[in-house]
mmCIF file of C-alpha atoms in Angstrom:
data_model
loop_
_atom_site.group_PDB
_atom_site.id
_atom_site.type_symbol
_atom_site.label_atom_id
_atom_site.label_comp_id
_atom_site.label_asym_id
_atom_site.label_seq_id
_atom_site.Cartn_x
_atom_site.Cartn_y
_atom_site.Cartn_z
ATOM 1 C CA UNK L 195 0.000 0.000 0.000
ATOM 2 C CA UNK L 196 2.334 2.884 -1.612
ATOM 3 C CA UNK L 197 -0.492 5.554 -0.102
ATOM 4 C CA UNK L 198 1.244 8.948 -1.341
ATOM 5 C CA UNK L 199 4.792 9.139 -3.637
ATOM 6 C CA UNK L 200 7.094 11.938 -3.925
ATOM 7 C CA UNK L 201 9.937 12.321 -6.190
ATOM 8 C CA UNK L 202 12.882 13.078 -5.876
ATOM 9 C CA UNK L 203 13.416 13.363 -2.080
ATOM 10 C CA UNK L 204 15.796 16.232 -2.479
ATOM 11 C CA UNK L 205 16.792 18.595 -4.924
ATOM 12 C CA UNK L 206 19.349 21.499 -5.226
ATOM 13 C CA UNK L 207 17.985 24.031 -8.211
ATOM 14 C CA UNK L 208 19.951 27.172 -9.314
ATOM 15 C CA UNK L 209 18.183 30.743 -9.229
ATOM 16 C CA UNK L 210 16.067 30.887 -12.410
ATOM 17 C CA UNK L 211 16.094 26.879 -13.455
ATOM 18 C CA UNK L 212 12.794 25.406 -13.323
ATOM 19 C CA UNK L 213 11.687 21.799 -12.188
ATOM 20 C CA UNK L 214 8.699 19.503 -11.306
ATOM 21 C CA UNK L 215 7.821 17.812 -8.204
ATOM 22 C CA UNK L 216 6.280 15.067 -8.629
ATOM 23 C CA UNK L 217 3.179 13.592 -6.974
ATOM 24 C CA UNK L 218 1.198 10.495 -6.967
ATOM 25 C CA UNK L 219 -1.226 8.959 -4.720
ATOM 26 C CA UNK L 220 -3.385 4.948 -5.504
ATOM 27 C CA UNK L 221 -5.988 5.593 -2.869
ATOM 28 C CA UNK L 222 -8.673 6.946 -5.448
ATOM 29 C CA UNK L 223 -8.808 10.441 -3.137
ATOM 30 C CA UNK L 224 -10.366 12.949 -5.571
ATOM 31 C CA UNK L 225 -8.667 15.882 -2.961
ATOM 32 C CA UNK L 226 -5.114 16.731 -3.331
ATOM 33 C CA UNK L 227 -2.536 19.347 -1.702
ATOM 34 C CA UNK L 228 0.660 20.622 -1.970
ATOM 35 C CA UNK L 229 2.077 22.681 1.454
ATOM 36 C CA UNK L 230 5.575 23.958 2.217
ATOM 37 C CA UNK L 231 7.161 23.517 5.319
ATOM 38 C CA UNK L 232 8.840 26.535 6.264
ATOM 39 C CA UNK L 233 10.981 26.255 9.728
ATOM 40 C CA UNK L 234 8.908 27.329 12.250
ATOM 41 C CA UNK L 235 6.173 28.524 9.899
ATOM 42 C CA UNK L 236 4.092 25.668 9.907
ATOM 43 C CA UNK L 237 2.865 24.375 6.628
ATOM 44 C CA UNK L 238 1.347 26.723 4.594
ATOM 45 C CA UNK L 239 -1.087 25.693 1.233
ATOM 46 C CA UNK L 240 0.246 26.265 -2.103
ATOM 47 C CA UNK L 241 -2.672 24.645 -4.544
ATOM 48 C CA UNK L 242 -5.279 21.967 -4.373
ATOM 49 C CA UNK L 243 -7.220 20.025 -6.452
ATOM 50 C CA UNK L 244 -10.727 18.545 -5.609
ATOM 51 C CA UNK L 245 -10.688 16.213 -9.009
ATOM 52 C CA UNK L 246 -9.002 15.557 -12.144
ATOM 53 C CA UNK L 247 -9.377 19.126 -14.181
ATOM 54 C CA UNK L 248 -9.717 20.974 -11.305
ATOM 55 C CA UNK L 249 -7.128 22.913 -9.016
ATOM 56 C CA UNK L 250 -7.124 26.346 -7.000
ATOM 57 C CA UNK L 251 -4.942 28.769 -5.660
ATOM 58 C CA UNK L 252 -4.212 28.197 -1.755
ATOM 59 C CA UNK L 253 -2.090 30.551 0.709
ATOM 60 C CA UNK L 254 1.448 31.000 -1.038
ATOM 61 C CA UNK L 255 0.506 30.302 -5.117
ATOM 62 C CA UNK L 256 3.017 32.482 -6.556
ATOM 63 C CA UNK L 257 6.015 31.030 -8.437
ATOM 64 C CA UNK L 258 4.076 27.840 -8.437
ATOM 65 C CA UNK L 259 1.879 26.271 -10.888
ATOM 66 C CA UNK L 260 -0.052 22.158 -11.291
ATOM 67 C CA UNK L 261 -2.140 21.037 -12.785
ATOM 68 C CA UNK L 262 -4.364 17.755 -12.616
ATOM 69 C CA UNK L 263 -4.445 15.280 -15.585
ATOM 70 C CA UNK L 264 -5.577 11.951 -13.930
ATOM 71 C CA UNK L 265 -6.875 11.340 -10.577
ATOM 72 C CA UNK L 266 -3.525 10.005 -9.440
ATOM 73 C CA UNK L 267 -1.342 12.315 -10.309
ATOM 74 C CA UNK L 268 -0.783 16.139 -8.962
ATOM 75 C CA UNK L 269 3.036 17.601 -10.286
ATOM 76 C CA UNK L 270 4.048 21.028 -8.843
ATOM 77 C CA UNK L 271 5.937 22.901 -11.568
ATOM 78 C CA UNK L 272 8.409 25.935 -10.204
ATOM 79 C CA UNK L 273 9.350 28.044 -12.945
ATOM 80 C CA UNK L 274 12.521 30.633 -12.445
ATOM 81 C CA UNK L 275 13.434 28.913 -9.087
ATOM 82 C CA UNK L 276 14.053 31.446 -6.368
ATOM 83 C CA UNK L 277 16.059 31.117 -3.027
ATOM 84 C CA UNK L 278 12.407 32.143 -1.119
ATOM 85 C CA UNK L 279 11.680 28.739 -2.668
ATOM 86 C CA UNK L 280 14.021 27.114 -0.563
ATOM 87 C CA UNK L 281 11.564 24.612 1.783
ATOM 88 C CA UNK L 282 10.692 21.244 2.214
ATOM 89 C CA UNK L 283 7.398 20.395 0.370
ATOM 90 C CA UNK L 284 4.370 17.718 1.485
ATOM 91 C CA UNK L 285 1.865 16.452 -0.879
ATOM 92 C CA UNK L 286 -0.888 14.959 0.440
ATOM 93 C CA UNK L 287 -4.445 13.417 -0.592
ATOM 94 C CA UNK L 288 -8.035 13.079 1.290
ATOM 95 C CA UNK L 289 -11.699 11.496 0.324
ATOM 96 C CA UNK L 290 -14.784 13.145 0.506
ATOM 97 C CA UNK L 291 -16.476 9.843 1.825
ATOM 98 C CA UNK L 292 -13.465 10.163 4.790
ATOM 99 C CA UNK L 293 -12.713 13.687 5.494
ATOM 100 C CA UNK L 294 -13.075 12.934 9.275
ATOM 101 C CA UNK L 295 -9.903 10.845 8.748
ATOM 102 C CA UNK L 296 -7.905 13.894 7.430
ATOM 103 C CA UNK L 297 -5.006 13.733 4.905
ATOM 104 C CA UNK L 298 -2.493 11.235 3.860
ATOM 105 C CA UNK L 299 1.059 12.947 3.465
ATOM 106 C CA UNK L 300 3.934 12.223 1.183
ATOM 107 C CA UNK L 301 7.351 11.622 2.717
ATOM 108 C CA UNK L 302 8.411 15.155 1.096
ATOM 109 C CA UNK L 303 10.689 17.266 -1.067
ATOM 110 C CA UNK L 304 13.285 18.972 0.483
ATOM 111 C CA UNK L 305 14.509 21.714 -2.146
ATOM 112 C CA UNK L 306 17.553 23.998 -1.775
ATOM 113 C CA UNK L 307 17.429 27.106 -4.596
ATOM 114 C CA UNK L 308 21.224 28.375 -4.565
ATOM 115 C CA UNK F 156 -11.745 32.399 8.490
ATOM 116 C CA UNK F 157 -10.247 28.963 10.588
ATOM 117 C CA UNK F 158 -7.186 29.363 12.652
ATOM 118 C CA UNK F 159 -5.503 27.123 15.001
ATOM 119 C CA UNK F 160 -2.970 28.121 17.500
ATOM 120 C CA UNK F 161 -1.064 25.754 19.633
ATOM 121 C CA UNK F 162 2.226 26.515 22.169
ATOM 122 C CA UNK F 163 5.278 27.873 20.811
ATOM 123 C CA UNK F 164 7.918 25.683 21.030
ATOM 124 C CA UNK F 165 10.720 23.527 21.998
ATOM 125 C CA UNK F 166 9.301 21.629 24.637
ATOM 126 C CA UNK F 167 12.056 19.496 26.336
ATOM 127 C CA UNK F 168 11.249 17.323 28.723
ATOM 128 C CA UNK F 169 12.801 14.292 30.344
ATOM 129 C CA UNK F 170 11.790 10.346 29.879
ATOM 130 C CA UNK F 171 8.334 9.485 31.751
ATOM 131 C CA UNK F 172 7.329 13.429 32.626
ATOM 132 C CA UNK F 173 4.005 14.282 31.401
ATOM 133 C CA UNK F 174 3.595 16.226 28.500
ATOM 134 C CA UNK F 175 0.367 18.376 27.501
ATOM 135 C CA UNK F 176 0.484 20.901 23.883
ATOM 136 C CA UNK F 177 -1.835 23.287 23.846
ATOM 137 C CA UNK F 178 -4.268 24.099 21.453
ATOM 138 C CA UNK F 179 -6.922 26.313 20.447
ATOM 139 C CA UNK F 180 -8.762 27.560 17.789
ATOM 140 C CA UNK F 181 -11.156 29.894 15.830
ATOM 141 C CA UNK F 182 -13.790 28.287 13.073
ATOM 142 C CA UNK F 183 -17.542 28.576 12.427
ATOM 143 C CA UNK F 184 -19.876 25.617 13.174
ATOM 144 C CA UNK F 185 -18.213 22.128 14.222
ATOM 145 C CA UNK F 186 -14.839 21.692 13.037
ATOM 146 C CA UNK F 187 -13.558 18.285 13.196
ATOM 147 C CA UNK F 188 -10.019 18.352 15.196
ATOM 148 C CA UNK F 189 -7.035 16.627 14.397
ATOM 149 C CA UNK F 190 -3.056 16.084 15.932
ATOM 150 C CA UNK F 191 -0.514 15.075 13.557
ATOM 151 C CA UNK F 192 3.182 14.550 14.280
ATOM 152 C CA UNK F 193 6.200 14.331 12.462
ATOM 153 C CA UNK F 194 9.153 12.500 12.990
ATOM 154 C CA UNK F 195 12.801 13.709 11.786
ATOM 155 C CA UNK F 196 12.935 13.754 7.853
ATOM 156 C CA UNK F 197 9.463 12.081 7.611
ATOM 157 C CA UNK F 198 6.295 13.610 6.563
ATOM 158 C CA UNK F 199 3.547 14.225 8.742
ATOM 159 C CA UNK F 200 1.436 10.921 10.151
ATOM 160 C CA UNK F 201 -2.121 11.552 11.662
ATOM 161 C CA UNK F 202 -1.795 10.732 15.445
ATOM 162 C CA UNK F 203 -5.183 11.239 16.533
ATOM 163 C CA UNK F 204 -8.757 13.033 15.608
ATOM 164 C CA UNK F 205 -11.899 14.167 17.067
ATOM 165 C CA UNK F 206 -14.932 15.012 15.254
ATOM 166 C CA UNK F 207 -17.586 16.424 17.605
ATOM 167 C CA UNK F 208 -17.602 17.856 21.110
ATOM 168 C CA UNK F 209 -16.461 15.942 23.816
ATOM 169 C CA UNK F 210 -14.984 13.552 21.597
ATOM 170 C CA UNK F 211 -11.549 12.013 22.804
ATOM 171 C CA UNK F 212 -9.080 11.179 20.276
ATOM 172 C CA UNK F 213 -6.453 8.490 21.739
ATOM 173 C CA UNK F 214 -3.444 6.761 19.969
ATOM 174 C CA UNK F 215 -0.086 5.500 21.069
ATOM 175 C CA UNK F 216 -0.899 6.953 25.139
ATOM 176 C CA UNK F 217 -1.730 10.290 23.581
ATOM 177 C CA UNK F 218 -4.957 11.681 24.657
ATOM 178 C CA UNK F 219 -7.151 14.747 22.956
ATOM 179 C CA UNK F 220 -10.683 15.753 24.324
ATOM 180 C CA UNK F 221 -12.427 18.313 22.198
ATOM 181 C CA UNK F 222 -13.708 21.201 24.442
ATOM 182 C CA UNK F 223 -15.888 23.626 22.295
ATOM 183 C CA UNK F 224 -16.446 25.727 25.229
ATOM 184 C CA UNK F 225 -13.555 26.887 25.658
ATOM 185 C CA UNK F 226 -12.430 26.125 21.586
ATOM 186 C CA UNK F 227 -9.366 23.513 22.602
ATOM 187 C CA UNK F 228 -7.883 20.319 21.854
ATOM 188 C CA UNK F 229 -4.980 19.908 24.219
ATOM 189 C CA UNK F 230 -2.816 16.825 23.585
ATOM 190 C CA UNK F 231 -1.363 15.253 26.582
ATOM 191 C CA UNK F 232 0.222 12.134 27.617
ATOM 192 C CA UNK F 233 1.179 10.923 31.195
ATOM 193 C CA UNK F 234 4.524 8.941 30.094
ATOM 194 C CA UNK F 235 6.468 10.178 27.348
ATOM 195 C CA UNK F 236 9.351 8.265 25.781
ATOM 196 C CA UNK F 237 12.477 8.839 23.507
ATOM 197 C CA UNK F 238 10.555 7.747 20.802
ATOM 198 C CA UNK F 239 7.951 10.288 21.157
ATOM 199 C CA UNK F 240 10.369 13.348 20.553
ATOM 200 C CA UNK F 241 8.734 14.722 17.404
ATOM 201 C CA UNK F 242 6.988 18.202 15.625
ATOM 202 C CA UNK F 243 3.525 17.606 16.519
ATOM 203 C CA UNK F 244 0.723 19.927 14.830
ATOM 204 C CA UNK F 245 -2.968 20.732 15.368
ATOM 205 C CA UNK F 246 -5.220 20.946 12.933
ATOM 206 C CA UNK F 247 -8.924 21.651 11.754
ATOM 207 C CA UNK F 248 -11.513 21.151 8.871
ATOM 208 C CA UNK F 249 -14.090 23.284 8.788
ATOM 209 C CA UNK F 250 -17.520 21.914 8.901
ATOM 210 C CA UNK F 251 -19.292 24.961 7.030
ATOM 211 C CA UNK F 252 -18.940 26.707 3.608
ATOM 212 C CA UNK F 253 -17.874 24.904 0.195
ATOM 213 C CA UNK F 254 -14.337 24.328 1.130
ATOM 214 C CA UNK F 255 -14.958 22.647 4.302
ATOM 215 C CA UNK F 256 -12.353 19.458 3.315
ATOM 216 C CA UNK F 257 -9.473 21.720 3.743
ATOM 217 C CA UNK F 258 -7.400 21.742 7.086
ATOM 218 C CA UNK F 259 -5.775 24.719 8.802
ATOM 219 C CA UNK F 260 -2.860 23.865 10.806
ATOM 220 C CA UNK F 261 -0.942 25.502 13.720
ATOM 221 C CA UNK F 262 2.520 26.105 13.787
ATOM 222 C CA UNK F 263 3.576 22.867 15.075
ATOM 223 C CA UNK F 264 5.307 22.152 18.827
ATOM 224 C CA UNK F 265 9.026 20.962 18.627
ATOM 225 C CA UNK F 266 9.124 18.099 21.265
ATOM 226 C CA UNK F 267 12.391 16.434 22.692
ATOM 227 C CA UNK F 268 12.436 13.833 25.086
ATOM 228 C CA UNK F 269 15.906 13.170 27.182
ATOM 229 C CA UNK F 270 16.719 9.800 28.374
#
């Protein structure tokens, strides 16, 4: 039971270079989230999705985008890395039918922008 | 709109002392409550939930009871171990308006335990 997959576990970008952080989750939860993890900041809500086609800005969008092919799958694309970028990021997943059981989180994606 | 706040941190404390984290919060109708906790380098694991008043979450010898009277969740447990040093965070979902799956969380509560 893989639950939720990040890749890659850690990353060191340049300023300006762009990458994807991948995302993928074989529960069938239509909800999905990405959060950074600043330290001592708490997690803080980037985008979410509530089903395949469908995503939102959270808190903290900017610099970010996704988007939200299949129901499995929810990449987070950073374009023109910056060092405020530097943070460890948490994808995670929830049902509608078991909201009272909260969200499963990835392992995360600790990114250094240098 | 939701909030949570919980005790600022680092809480050190030594093997079998008891350990409570405070936490309250601001939401609109019933708000299902949640602690989560987060081991070094891991992501974060749901430790234990509530989902109505009075409710007490339990898991692993931690204990939540959700008091809407005075808007708290206070995690405690009366033995802690090595094992249990961790970032542990409260949470919400809001049981009202159209985005009522999404959970707030509080800044999360360093805790060391020393043998």
């Amino acid at each position: 039971n893989a639950g939720v997959t990040q890749t890659p576990k850690f990353r060191i970008l340049k300023i300006g270079q762009s990458m994807t952080l991948q995302c993928a989750q074989d529960m069938n939860h239509n909800y999905m989230y990405w959060y950074r993890q600043d330290p001592g900041m708490g997690l803080k809500l980037i985008y979410y999705s509530v089903g395949a086609g469908i995503t939102d800005k959270g808190e903290v969008p900017n610099g970010y985008n996704v988007s939200r092919s299949t129901t499995e799958d929810f990449p987070l694309r950073l374009e023109l890395a910056a060092p405020s970028q530097t943070s460890v990021y948490f994808c995670a997943s929830s049902s509608e039918t078991a909201t009272n059981y909260g969200y499963t989180f990835g392992s995360g994606t600790r990114l250094t922008v240098v | 709109g939701n909030s949570v706040t919980q005790m600022e941190g680092p809480v050190t404390l030594s093997e079998e002392a008891f350990l409570t984290i405070n936490c309250t919060y601001t939401a609109t109708g019933y708000p299902s409550l949640f602690w989560y906790v987060q081991y070094p380098g891991e992501g974060l694991q749901l430790l234990l939930k509530a989902t109505k008043a009075d409710d007490k979450g339990s898991n692993k010898g931690f204990e939540a009871t959700y008091r809407k009277e005075t808007t708290s969740f206070h995690l405690e447990k009366g033995s802690v171990q090595v094992s249990d040093s961790a970032v542990y965070f409260c949470a919400l979902r809001g049981n009202s308006g159209g985005s009522n799956y999404k959970l707030t969380f509080g800044k999360g509560t360093l805790l060391t335990v020393n043998p």
